[in-house]
Short mmCIF file of C-alpha atoms in Angstrom, two decimals:
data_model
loop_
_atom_site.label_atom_id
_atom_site.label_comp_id
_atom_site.label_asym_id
_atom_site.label_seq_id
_atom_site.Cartn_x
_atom_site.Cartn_y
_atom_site.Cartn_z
CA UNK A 4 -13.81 16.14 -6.87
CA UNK A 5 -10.72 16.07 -9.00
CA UNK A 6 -10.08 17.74 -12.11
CA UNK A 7 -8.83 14.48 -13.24
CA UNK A 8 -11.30 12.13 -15.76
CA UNK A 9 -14.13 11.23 -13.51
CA UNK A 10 -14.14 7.52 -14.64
CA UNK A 11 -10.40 6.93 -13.92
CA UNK A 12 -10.01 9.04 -10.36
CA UNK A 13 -13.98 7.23 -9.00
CA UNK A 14 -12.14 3.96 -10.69
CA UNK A 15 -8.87 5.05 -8.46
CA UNK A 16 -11.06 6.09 -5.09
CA UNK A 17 -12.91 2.42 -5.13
CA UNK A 18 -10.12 0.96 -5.55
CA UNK A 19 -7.78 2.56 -2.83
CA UNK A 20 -10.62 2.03 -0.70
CA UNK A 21 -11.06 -2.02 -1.67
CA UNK A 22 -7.15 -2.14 -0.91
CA UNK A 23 -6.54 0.34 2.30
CA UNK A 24 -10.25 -0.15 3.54
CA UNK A 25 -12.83 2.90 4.25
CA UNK A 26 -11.43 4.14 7.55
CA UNK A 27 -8.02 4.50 6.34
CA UNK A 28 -9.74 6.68 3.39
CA UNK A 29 -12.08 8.88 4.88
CA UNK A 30 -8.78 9.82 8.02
CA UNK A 31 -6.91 10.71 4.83
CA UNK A 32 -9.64 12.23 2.63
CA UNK A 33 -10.37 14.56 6.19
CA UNK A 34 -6.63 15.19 6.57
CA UNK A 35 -6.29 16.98 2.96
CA UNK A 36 -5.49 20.75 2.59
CA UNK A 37 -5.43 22.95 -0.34
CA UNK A 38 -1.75 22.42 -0.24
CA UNK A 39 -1.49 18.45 -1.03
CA UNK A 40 -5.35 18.06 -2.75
CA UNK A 41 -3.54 17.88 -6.01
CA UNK A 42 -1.08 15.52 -4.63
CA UNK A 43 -4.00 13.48 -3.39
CA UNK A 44 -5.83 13.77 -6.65
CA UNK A 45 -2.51 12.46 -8.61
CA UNK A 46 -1.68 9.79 -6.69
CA UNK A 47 -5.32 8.52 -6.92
CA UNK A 48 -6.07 8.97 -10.40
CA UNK A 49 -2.49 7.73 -11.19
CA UNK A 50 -1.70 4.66 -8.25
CA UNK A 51 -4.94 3.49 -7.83
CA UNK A 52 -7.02 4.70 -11.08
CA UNK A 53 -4.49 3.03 -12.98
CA UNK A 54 -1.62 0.86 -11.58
CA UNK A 55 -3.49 -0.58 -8.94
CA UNK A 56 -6.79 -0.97 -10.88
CA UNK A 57 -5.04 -3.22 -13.88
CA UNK A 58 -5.82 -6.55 -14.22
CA UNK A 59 -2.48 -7.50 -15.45
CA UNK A 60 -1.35 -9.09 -11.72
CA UNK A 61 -3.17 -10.14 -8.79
CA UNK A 62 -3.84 -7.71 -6.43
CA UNK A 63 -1.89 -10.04 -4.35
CA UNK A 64 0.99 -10.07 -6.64
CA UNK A 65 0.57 -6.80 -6.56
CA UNK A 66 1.01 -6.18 -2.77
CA UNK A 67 3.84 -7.72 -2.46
CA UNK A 68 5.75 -5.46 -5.11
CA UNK A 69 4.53 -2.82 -3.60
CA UNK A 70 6.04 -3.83 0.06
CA UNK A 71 9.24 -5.53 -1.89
CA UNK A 72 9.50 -2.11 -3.62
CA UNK A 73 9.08 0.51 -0.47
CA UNK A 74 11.53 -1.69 1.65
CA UNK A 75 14.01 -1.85 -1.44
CA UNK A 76 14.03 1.88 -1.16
CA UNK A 77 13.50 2.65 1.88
CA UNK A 78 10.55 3.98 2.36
CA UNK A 79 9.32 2.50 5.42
CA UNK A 80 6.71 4.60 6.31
CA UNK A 81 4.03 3.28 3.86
CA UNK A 82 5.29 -0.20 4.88
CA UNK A 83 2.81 -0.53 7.89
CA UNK A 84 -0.62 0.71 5.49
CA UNK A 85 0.64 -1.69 2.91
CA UNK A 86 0.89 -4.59 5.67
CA UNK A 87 -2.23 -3.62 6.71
CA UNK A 88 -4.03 -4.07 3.03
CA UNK A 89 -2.61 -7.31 2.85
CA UNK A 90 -5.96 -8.45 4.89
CA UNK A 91 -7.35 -7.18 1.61
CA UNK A 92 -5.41 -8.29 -0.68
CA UNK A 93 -4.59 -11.55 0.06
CA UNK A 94 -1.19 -11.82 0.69
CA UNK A 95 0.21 -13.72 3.59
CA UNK A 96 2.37 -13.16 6.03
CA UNK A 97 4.52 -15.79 4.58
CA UNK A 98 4.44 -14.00 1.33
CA UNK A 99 5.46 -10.74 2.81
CA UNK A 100 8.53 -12.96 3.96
CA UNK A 101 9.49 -13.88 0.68
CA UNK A 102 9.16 -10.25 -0.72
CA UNK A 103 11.58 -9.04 1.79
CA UNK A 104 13.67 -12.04 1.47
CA UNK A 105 14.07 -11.01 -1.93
CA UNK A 106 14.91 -7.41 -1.28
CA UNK A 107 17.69 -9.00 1.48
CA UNK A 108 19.52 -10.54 -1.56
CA UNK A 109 19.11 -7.69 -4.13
CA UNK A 110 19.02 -4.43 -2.31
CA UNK A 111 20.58 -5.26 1.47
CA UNK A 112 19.95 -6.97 4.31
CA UNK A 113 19.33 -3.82 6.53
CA UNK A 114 16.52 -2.44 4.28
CA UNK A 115 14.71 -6.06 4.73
CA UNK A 116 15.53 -6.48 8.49
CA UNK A 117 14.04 -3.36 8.88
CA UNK A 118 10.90 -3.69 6.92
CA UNK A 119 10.43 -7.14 8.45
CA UNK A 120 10.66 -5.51 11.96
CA UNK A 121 7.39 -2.84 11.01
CA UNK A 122 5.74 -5.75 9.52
CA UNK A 123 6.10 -8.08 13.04
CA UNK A 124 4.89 -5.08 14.80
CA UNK A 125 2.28 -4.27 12.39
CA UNK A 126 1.10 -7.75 12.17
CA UNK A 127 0.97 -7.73 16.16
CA UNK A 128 -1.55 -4.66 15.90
CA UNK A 129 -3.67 -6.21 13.82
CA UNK A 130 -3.67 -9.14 15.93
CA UNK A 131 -5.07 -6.98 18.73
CA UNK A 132 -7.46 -4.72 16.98
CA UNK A 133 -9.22 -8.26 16.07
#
């Protein structure tokens, strides 16, 4: 358990667990070590205990910052988990497009070609795990 407030960080576990689904969860909830359980513990009390458990947007809304915001800075490796919650979160494919279309305008081209690529391929996984 962390030593983070209860409420917020069991608040932060349902909800990464609503979003990235209970597999996803328990492969990185097995994967911790005593090196990153901190890291673990902040980024659920903090990302999911609080941003991603406010009301103030749609958790759709939501989704596609997140994936407009990782491509924009090129972080691409979370792209593909965030793709995946999409199922979850209700964001379509077609808004994906329009998050990345955005990001093309404001932050490059190559960052959104790039983050619509892992998304295609992403999307095609899904398509076969169904």
């Amino acid at each position: 358990m962390s030593a983070e407030p209860p409420d917020r960080y069991d608040r932060g576990m349902s909800v990464r667990r609503q979003v990235l689904g209970d597999a996803h969860v328990d492969r990185a909830e097995a994967a911790k070590t005593d090196l990153d359980i901190p890291f673990q513990d902040l980024i659920t009390h903090a990302a999911w205990g609080t941003v991603w458990a406010s009301d103030g947007i749609t958790r759709r809304e939501r989704s596609m910052l997140t994936l407009a915001l990782l491509a924009a800075m090129g972080n691409f490796e979370e792209i593909p988990m965030h793709i995946r919650a999409t199922a979850r979160t209700g964001a379509s494919k077609r808004d994906v497009l329009e998050a990345f279309q955005h990001v093309a305008i404001y932050c490059g081209v190559p960052k959104a070609n790039h983050a619509l690529k892992l998304a295609r391929q992403t999307y095609a996984e899904m398509e076969e795990e169904q």
